[in-house]
Short mmCIF file of C-alpha atoms in Angstrom, two decimals:
data_model
loop_
_atom_site.label_atom_id
_atom_site.label_comp_id
_atom_site.label_asym_id
_atom_site.label_seq_id
_atom_site.Cartn_x
_atom_site.Cartn_y
_atom_site.Cartn_z
CA UNK E 1 0.00 0.00 0.00
CA UNK E 2 1.03 3.60 -0.48
CA UNK E 3 1.43 5.82 2.55
CA UNK E 4 0.60 9.50 2.06
CA UNK E 5 -0.02 11.39 5.29
CA UNK E 6 -1.00 14.49 3.33
CA UNK E 7 -4.18 12.83 2.12
CA UNK E 8 -5.00 10.48 4.99
CA UNK E 9 -4.28 11.35 8.61
CA UNK E 10 -5.44 9.72 11.84
CA UNK E 11 -5.40 11.85 14.98
CA UNK E 12 -6.31 10.49 18.44
CA UNK E 13 -9.14 12.47 20.05
CA UNK E 14 -10.08 10.64 23.26
CA UNK E 15 -9.58 7.12 24.70
CA UNK E 16 -12.63 4.97 25.45
CA UNK E 17 -14.90 7.22 23.37
CA UNK E 18 -17.43 6.30 20.69
CA UNK E 19 -18.91 8.52 17.95
CA UNK E 20 -22.64 8.00 17.34
CA UNK E 21 -24.49 10.68 15.39
CA UNK E 22 -22.90 13.25 13.10
CA UNK E 23 -24.07 16.42 11.37
CA UNK E 24 -22.15 18.97 9.34
CA UNK E 25 -21.26 20.93 12.50
CA UNK E 26 -20.54 18.33 15.13
CA UNK E 27 -20.97 14.82 16.46
CA UNK E 28 -22.56 13.24 19.52
CA UNK E 29 -20.04 10.98 21.26
CA UNK E 30 -20.09 8.96 24.47
CA UNK E 31 -17.55 8.09 27.14
CA UNK E 32 -18.80 5.61 29.75
CA UNK E 33 -22.30 6.92 30.69
CA UNK E 34 -21.68 10.51 29.57
CA UNK E 35 -22.63 12.11 26.23
CA UNK E 36 -20.37 14.74 24.68
CA UNK E 37 -20.67 17.13 21.76
CA UNK E 38 -17.64 17.29 19.46
CA UNK E 39 -17.39 20.56 17.50
CA UNK E 40 -15.80 19.94 14.10
CA UNK E 41 -14.58 23.52 13.68
CA UNK E 42 -12.90 23.95 17.05
CA UNK E 43 -12.17 20.22 17.66
CA UNK E 44 -13.44 20.77 21.22
CA UNK E 45 -15.36 18.20 23.30
CA UNK E 46 -18.12 19.45 25.58
CA UNK E 47 -19.71 17.25 28.24
CA UNK E 48 -23.50 17.61 27.94
CA UNK E 49 -25.45 14.95 29.87
CA UNK E 50 -25.35 11.47 31.35
CA UNK E 51 -27.76 8.60 31.72
CA UNK E 52 -28.96 8.28 35.34
CA UNK E 53 -28.12 5.48 37.82
CA UNK E 54 -30.21 2.36 37.49
CA UNK E 55 -31.64 3.04 40.95
CA UNK E 56 -31.95 6.35 42.79
CA UNK E 57 -31.67 4.67 46.20
CA UNK E 58 -28.52 5.30 48.21
CA UNK E 59 -27.40 1.75 47.42
CA UNK E 60 -28.00 2.41 43.72
CA UNK E 61 -26.11 5.71 43.80
CA UNK E 62 -23.13 4.10 45.56
CA UNK E 63 -23.11 1.24 43.04
CA UNK E 64 -23.20 3.73 40.18
CA UNK E 65 -20.41 5.82 41.74
CA UNK E 66 -18.21 2.72 41.98
CA UNK E 67 -19.00 1.72 38.38
CA UNK E 68 -18.14 5.23 37.15
CA UNK E 69 -14.88 5.36 39.11
CA UNK E 70 -11.56 5.64 37.32
CA UNK E 71 -10.29 2.44 38.95
CA UNK E 72 -13.20 0.28 37.79
CA UNK E 73 -13.21 1.74 34.28
CA UNK E 74 -9.44 1.16 34.03
CA UNK E 75 -9.35 -2.39 35.41
CA UNK E 76 -12.65 -3.64 33.96
CA UNK E 77 -13.83 -1.28 31.21
CA UNK E 78 -17.25 -1.91 29.74
CA UNK E 79 -18.58 -1.53 26.21
CA UNK E 80 -20.09 1.90 26.82
CA UNK E 81 -23.26 3.22 25.21
CA UNK E 82 -23.83 1.63 21.80
CA UNK E 83 -26.94 3.43 20.51
CA UNK E 84 -27.56 7.19 20.41
CA UNK E 85 -29.43 9.32 17.85
CA UNK E 86 -30.30 12.99 17.55
CA UNK E 87 -33.84 14.15 16.80
CA UNK E 88 -34.59 17.13 14.53
CA UNK E 89 -35.31 19.36 17.54
CA UNK E 90 -31.80 18.62 18.90
CA UNK E 91 -33.21 16.21 21.46
CA UNK E 92 -31.20 13.01 21.95
CA UNK E 93 -32.39 9.44 22.42
CA UNK E 94 -30.16 6.79 24.01
CA UNK E 95 -30.92 3.07 23.95
CA UNK E 96 -28.92 1.18 26.55
CA UNK E 97 -30.34 -0.93 29.37
CA UNK E 98 -33.41 1.31 29.06
CA UNK E 99 -34.55 4.05 26.69
CA UNK E 100 -33.40 7.53 27.68
CA UNK E 101 -34.46 10.93 26.39
CA UNK E 102 -32.49 14.16 26.74
CA UNK E 103 -33.88 17.57 25.82
CA UNK E 104 -31.72 20.69 26.28
CA UNK E 105 -34.93 22.60 27.08
CA UNK E 106 -36.32 20.25 29.71
CA UNK E 107 -33.43 18.42 31.32
CA UNK E 108 -30.36 19.59 33.17
CA UNK E 109 -27.37 17.30 32.96
CA UNK E 110 -29.23 14.00 33.27
CA UNK E 111 -31.41 12.20 30.73
CA UNK E 112 -34.94 11.03 31.53
CA UNK E 113 -35.97 7.39 31.47
CA UNK E 114 -38.88 6.64 29.15
CA UNK E 115 -41.09 3.97 30.66
CA UNK E 116 -42.47 1.15 28.53
CA UNK E 117 -45.14 -1.48 29.09
CA UNK E 118 -44.09 -3.51 26.03
CA UNK E 119 -43.83 -7.19 27.00
CA UNK E 120 -41.47 -8.85 26.77
CA UNK E 121 -39.19 -5.80 26.90
CA UNK E 122 -37.79 -4.75 23.54
CA UNK E 123 -34.39 -6.20 22.65
CA UNK E 124 -31.77 -3.64 21.70
CA UNK E 125 -30.98 -2.81 18.07
CA UNK E 126 -27.73 -3.49 16.27
CA UNK E 127 -25.36 -0.52 16.35
CA UNK E 128 -26.18 1.95 13.58
CA UNK E 129 -29.61 0.43 13.05
CA UNK E 130 -31.83 3.25 14.38
CA UNK E 131 -33.82 5.62 12.14
CA UNK E 132 -35.33 9.02 12.91
CA UNK E 133 -38.31 10.15 10.83
CA UNK E 134 -38.00 13.93 10.37
CA UNK E 135 -41.75 14.55 9.99
CA UNK E 136 -43.11 12.76 13.05
CA UNK E 137 -39.75 12.94 14.91
CA UNK E 138 -40.38 9.36 15.97
CA UNK E 139 -37.47 6.97 16.40
CA UNK E 140 -37.66 3.45 14.95
CA UNK E 141 -35.51 0.40 15.64
CA UNK E 142 -35.85 -3.33 15.26
CA UNK E 143 -34.91 -6.11 17.65
CA UNK E 144 -31.59 -7.84 17.08
CA UNK E 145 -31.67 -11.27 18.70
CA UNK E 146 -29.79 -14.53 18.24
CA UNK E 147 -30.64 -17.99 19.54
CA UNK E 148 -34.38 -17.38 19.85
CA UNK E 149 -37.65 -18.62 18.36
CA UNK E 150 -39.99 -15.67 18.89
CA UNK E 151 -41.30 -13.05 16.50
CA UNK E 152 -39.21 -9.92 15.95
CA UNK E 153 -40.72 -6.51 16.63
CA UNK E 154 -40.19 -2.93 15.50
CA UNK E 155 -40.23 -0.28 18.23
CA UNK E 156 -41.54 3.27 17.82
CA UNK E 157 -40.42 5.92 20.30
CA UNK E 158 -42.19 9.28 20.47
CA UNK E 159 -39.99 11.04 23.00
CA UNK E 160 -42.01 14.25 23.37
CA UNK E 161 -45.15 12.20 24.04
CA UNK E 162 -43.11 9.88 26.31
CA UNK E 163 -44.53 6.92 24.39
CA UNK E 164 -42.77 3.63 23.58
CA UNK E 165 -44.66 0.99 21.63
CA UNK E 166 -44.24 -2.00 19.34
CA UNK E 167 -45.56 -0.93 15.93
CA UNK E 168 -44.85 -3.97 13.74
CA UNK E 169 -43.92 -7.62 14.05
CA UNK E 170 -42.18 -10.07 11.73
CA UNK E 171 -42.83 -13.80 12.14
CA UNK E 172 -39.83 -15.89 13.14
CA UNK E 173 -40.43 -17.97 10.00
CA UNK E 174 -39.80 -14.81 7.92
CA UNK E 175 -36.69 -13.39 9.58
CA UNK E 176 -34.20 -14.12 12.33
CA UNK E 177 -33.69 -10.50 13.33
CA UNK E 178 -33.60 -6.92 12.08
CA UNK E 179 -30.20 -5.51 11.16
CA UNK E 180 -31.23 -1.91 10.71
CA UNK E 181 -33.92 0.60 9.87
CA UNK E 182 -32.87 3.56 7.70
CA UNK E 183 -34.64 6.75 6.63
CA UNK E 184 -34.45 7.52 2.91
CA UNK E 185 -34.83 11.30 2.58
CA UNK E 186 -35.09 11.14 -1.21
CA UNK E 187 -38.20 8.95 -1.13
CA UNK E 188 -39.51 9.82 2.37
CA UNK E 189 -39.35 6.12 3.15
CA UNK E 190 -38.15 3.84 5.94
CA UNK E 191 -36.18 0.77 4.85
CA UNK E 192 -35.83 -2.36 6.98
CA UNK E 193 -32.86 -4.73 6.53
CA UNK E 194 -33.31 -8.30 7.81
CA UNK E 195 -31.22 -11.50 8.03
CA UNK E 196 -29.48 -13.92 8.20
CA UNK E 197 -30.17 -17.05 6.13
CA UNK E 198 -31.03 -16.68 2.45
CA UNK E 199 -34.80 -16.76 2.95
CA UNK E 200 -34.49 -14.33 5.90
CA UNK E 201 -32.31 -11.77 4.09
CA UNK E 202 -34.49 -9.08 2.54
CA UNK E 203 -35.15 -5.37 2.13
CA UNK E 204 -38.57 -4.18 3.32
CA UNK E 205 -39.95 -0.64 3.28
CA UNK E 206 -42.77 1.44 4.69
CA UNK E 207 -44.06 4.77 3.34
CA UNK E 208 -46.52 5.33 6.20
CA UNK E 209 -44.39 4.70 9.30
CA UNK E 210 -45.41 1.05 9.73
CA UNK E 211 -49.11 1.31 9.03
CA UNK E 212 -48.08 -1.07 6.24
CA UNK E 213 -44.84 -2.83 5.30
CA UNK E 214 -43.81 -4.14 1.87
CA UNK E 215 -41.09 -6.58 0.84
CA UNK E 216 -38.86 -5.02 -1.80
CA UNK E 217 -36.48 -7.89 -2.64
CA UNK E 218 -34.46 -10.66 -1.05
CA UNK E 219 -33.81 -14.37 -0.92
CA UNK E 220 -30.02 -14.68 -0.92
CA UNK E 221 -26.89 -13.28 0.74
CA UNK E 222 -26.66 -10.35 -1.69
CA UNK E 223 -29.70 -8.85 0.07
CA UNK E 224 -28.21 -9.39 3.54
CA UNK E 225 -27.20 -5.88 4.61
CA UNK E 226 -26.86 -3.55 7.56
CA UNK E 227 -25.93 -0.16 6.11
CA UNK E 228 -27.63 1.63 3.20
CA UNK E 229 -26.74 4.84 1.34
CA UNK E 230 -29.33 6.78 -0.68
CA UNK E 231 -29.26 9.37 -3.44
CA UNK E 232 -31.61 10.92 -6.01
CA UNK E 233 -31.71 7.91 -8.33
CA UNK E 234 -30.78 4.89 -6.26
CA UNK E 235 -29.28 3.24 -3.21
CA UNK E 236 -26.01 1.44 -2.43
CA UNK E 237 -25.02 -1.12 0.18
CA UNK E 238 -22.32 -3.58 1.13
CA UNK E 239 -23.26 -7.20 1.75
CA UNK E 240 -23.20 -8.57 5.30
CA UNK E 241 -22.40 -12.22 4.55
CA UNK E 242 -20.59 -13.16 7.74
CA UNK E 243 -18.83 -16.26 9.06
CA UNK E 244 -22.02 -18.33 8.79
CA UNK E 245 -22.15 -17.72 5.03
CA UNK E 246 -20.65 -20.15 2.48
CA UNK E 247 -17.08 -19.72 1.26
CA UNK E 248 -18.17 -18.38 -2.11
CA UNK E 249 -20.26 -15.58 -0.54
CA UNK E 250 -17.60 -12.92 -1.00
CA UNK E 251 -19.06 -9.57 -0.01
CA UNK E 252 -19.74 -6.97 -2.70
CA UNK E 253 -21.00 -3.39 -2.88
CA UNK E 254 -24.20 -3.13 -4.90
CA UNK E 255 -26.12 -0.26 -6.42
CA UNK E 256 -29.84 -0.34 -7.23
CA UNK E 257 -31.24 2.15 -9.76
CA UNK E 258 -34.95 2.79 -9.16
CA UNK E 259 -35.83 4.20 -12.58
CA UNK E 260 -34.24 1.26 -14.40
CA UNK E 261 -35.14 -1.31 -11.70
CA UNK E 262 -31.61 -2.62 -12.15
CA UNK E 263 -28.92 -3.79 -9.72
CA UNK E 264 -25.19 -3.64 -10.48
CA UNK E 265 -21.98 -4.63 -8.67
CA UNK E 266 -19.70 -1.69 -7.84
CA UNK E 267 -16.85 -3.28 -5.88
CA UNK E 268 -15.57 -6.40 -4.13
CA UNK E 269 -14.95 -5.74 -0.43
CA UNK E 270 -14.42 -9.28 0.88
CA UNK E 271 -15.47 -8.91 4.51
CA UNK E 272 -19.02 -7.96 5.59
CA UNK E 273 -20.08 -4.30 5.67
CA UNK E 274 -21.32 -3.16 9.07
CA UNK E 275 -21.65 0.61 8.74
CA UNK E 276 -21.77 3.54 6.34
CA UNK E 277 -21.57 7.31 6.61
CA UNK E 278 -22.17 10.12 4.12
CA UNK E 279 -20.14 13.31 3.72
CA UNK E 280 -21.59 16.74 2.95
CA UNK E 281 -19.92 16.82 -0.48
CA UNK E 282 -21.65 13.64 -1.70
CA UNK E 283 -18.75 11.29 -0.99
CA UNK E 284 -19.28 8.36 1.39
CA UNK E 285 -17.64 5.69 3.53
CA UNK E 286 -18.41 2.00 4.13
CA UNK E 287 -16.80 0.00 6.94
CA UNK E 288 -16.03 -3.73 6.76
CA UNK E 289 -15.58 -6.03 9.76
CA UNK E 290 -13.36 -9.09 10.16
CA UNK E 291 -15.16 -12.11 11.64
CA UNK E 292 -12.76 -14.83 12.91
CA UNK E 293 -13.82 -18.26 11.72
CA UNK E 294 -15.24 -17.02 8.43
CA UNK E 295 -15.18 -19.43 5.50
CA UNK E 296 -14.42 -16.75 2.91
CA UNK E 297 -10.81 -16.12 1.87
CA UNK E 298 -10.51 -12.49 2.99
CA UNK E 299 -7.97 -10.22 4.67
CA UNK E 300 -7.73 -10.38 8.48
CA UNK E 301 -8.46 -6.71 8.97
CA UNK E 302 -11.17 -4.15 9.55
CA UNK E 303 -11.27 -1.65 6.71
CA UNK E 304 -12.78 1.57 5.40
CA UNK E 305 -13.89 1.98 1.79
CA UNK E 306 -14.24 5.49 0.36
CA UNK E 307 -16.49 6.58 -2.52
CA UNK E 308 -15.04 9.64 -4.19
CA UNK E 309 -16.59 12.16 -6.53
CA UNK E 310 -16.02 9.72 -9.40
CA UNK E 311 -18.47 7.34 -7.62
CA UNK E 312 -15.81 4.60 -7.45
CA UNK E 313 -15.20 2.64 -4.24
CA UNK E 314 -11.62 2.16 -3.03
CA UNK E 315 -10.17 0.90 0.22
CA UNK E 316 -8.66 3.79 2.17
CA UNK E 317 -7.77 2.20 5.51
CA UNK E 318 -6.94 -1.26 6.79
CA UNK E 319 -6.42 -2.11 10.47
CA UNK E 320 -4.92 -5.59 11.13
CA UNK E 321 -6.97 -7.77 13.46
CA UNK E 322 -5.78 -8.33 17.05
CA UNK E 323 -8.28 -9.83 19.54
CA UNK E 324 -8.54 -7.91 22.81
CA UNK E 325 -11.37 -9.46 24.84
CA UNK E 326 -13.66 -7.10 26.73
CA UNK E 327 -16.95 -7.86 28.47
CA UNK E 328 -19.92 -6.89 26.34
CA UNK E 329 -17.84 -6.24 23.22
CA UNK E 330 -17.77 -8.44 20.11
CA UNK E 331 -14.55 -10.32 19.32
CA UNK E 332 -14.78 -9.15 15.70
CA UNK E 333 -12.34 -6.65 14.25
CA UNK E 334 -14.26 -3.50 13.47
CA UNK E 335 -14.13 0.28 13.04
CA UNK E 336 -17.10 2.00 14.67
CA UNK E 337 -18.49 4.94 12.67
CA UNK E 338 -21.19 7.50 13.46
CA UNK E 339 -24.50 7.56 11.66
CA UNK E 340 -25.62 10.67 9.82
CA UNK E 341 -23.64 13.20 7.79
CA UNK E 342 -19.98 14.05 8.37
CA UNK E 343 -18.29 17.20 7.03
CA UNK E 344 -16.39 16.76 3.79
CA UNK E 345 -12.91 15.38 4.45
CA UNK E 346 -13.37 14.43 8.12
CA UNK E 347 -14.83 11.50 10.02
CA UNK E 348 -14.65 10.21 13.60
CA UNK E 349 -14.02 6.52 14.20
CA UNK E 350 -13.15 4.03 16.95
CA UNK E 351 -11.24 0.80 16.16
CA UNK E 352 -12.19 -2.41 17.98
CA UNK E 353 -9.93 -5.48 18.24
CA UNK E 354 -7.15 -3.80 16.28
CA UNK E 355 -3.37 -3.76 16.77
CA UNK E 356 -3.34 0.00 17.27
CA UNK E 357 -5.77 2.53 18.74
CA UNK E 358 -8.04 -0.06 20.35
CA UNK E 359 -11.17 1.70 21.70
CA UNK E 360 -9.68 5.16 21.05
CA UNK E 361 -11.72 7.65 19.09
CA UNK E 362 -9.76 9.06 16.15
CA UNK E 363 -10.35 11.91 13.74
CA UNK E 364 -9.60 10.81 10.19
CA UNK E 365 -8.87 13.42 7.53
CA UNK E 366 -9.71 12.07 4.09
CA UNK E 367 -9.17 13.43 0.61
CA UNK E 368 -8.79 12.33 -3.00
CA UNK E 369 -5.48 14.08 -3.64
CA UNK E 370 -4.69 16.86 -6.08
CA UNK E 371 -2.50 14.86 -8.45
CA UNK E 372 -4.52 11.68 -8.87
CA UNK E 373 -8.21 10.78 -9.09
CA UNK E 374 -7.45 7.70 -6.99
CA UNK E 375 -7.91 7.85 -3.27
CA UNK E 376 -4.57 7.08 -1.63
CA UNK E 377 -4.35 4.24 0.86
CA UNK E 378 -2.63 4.43 4.23
CA UNK E 379 -0.78 1.39 5.60
CA UNK E 380 -0.91 1.17 9.40
CA UNK E 381 0.28 -2.41 9.85
#
């Protein structure tokens, strides 16, 4: 690989920090049970709020104080908050052990717990799998469960109304779990990605916020996906054929053109795609994860793939796999990205199970270079 620090640069921002939801101006990040706002212009981190202790009793407060202590977080660090989204009114929703709502207008420095009478309690979504509908400002996510035989539900959260409800259900015979729900601003549509076996891997959509749901396509590993990218004429995604897929299920990036009703292959990425993020200039990023034990002949690394202005996908970063067990964290090699829209040329990321920068949030400066249309690759082995 070529190394060119002028076009690709990784700068440590904060250890044990995860980026969740990005806009052109800044990004919501978390460290332990605290949420921070990262300002892209000043590169400053501002502590904003935290999720409250599980119990407000004196025993609960002492237990929380011990869990938040430097000693505990150093000796036995946890996975941290894995799901956070911003609503159009700048409110924030956190899904952790419970569902939390933070409003700058109504709350001080502590989020509010949203009660739910849904039974059994909703299972948490996969990271990056939460959608916010800008019209209703409702949040939607699907249950991500393994080793179960029950139906899989979609949850609707109306934070301002303090209402949590199950709004749709898929039969276990149809799907195993929901990978993600995404809002398509070009078609005012919510897309649902499901998996994992061939007959369970499909794209569904709803144009009326789950009053009705329609199956778009599916039936094999090419429709097994987590992250989707949308534009005026189509959508793109990387396959999520993991270690349970056959050896010949090498992951690809696809594009579907709605006007032509045609699907084409754009790139071969090898490992499964777990996340994607757009940039304000129309470029984009897809992240691939290394799953030990996979049958496919792929590189033992987590990687980032960049789509430049020429609409071509090229690998721009590869982090060699190095297992570093941690309670509550997958053993896969991954690079955690925020949802939403990042400013052109900059993205926040956190490597997991990598040789370098494990669980450290980094700022990555990206660019296509002045002398070549090809995006230059950095080697960090």
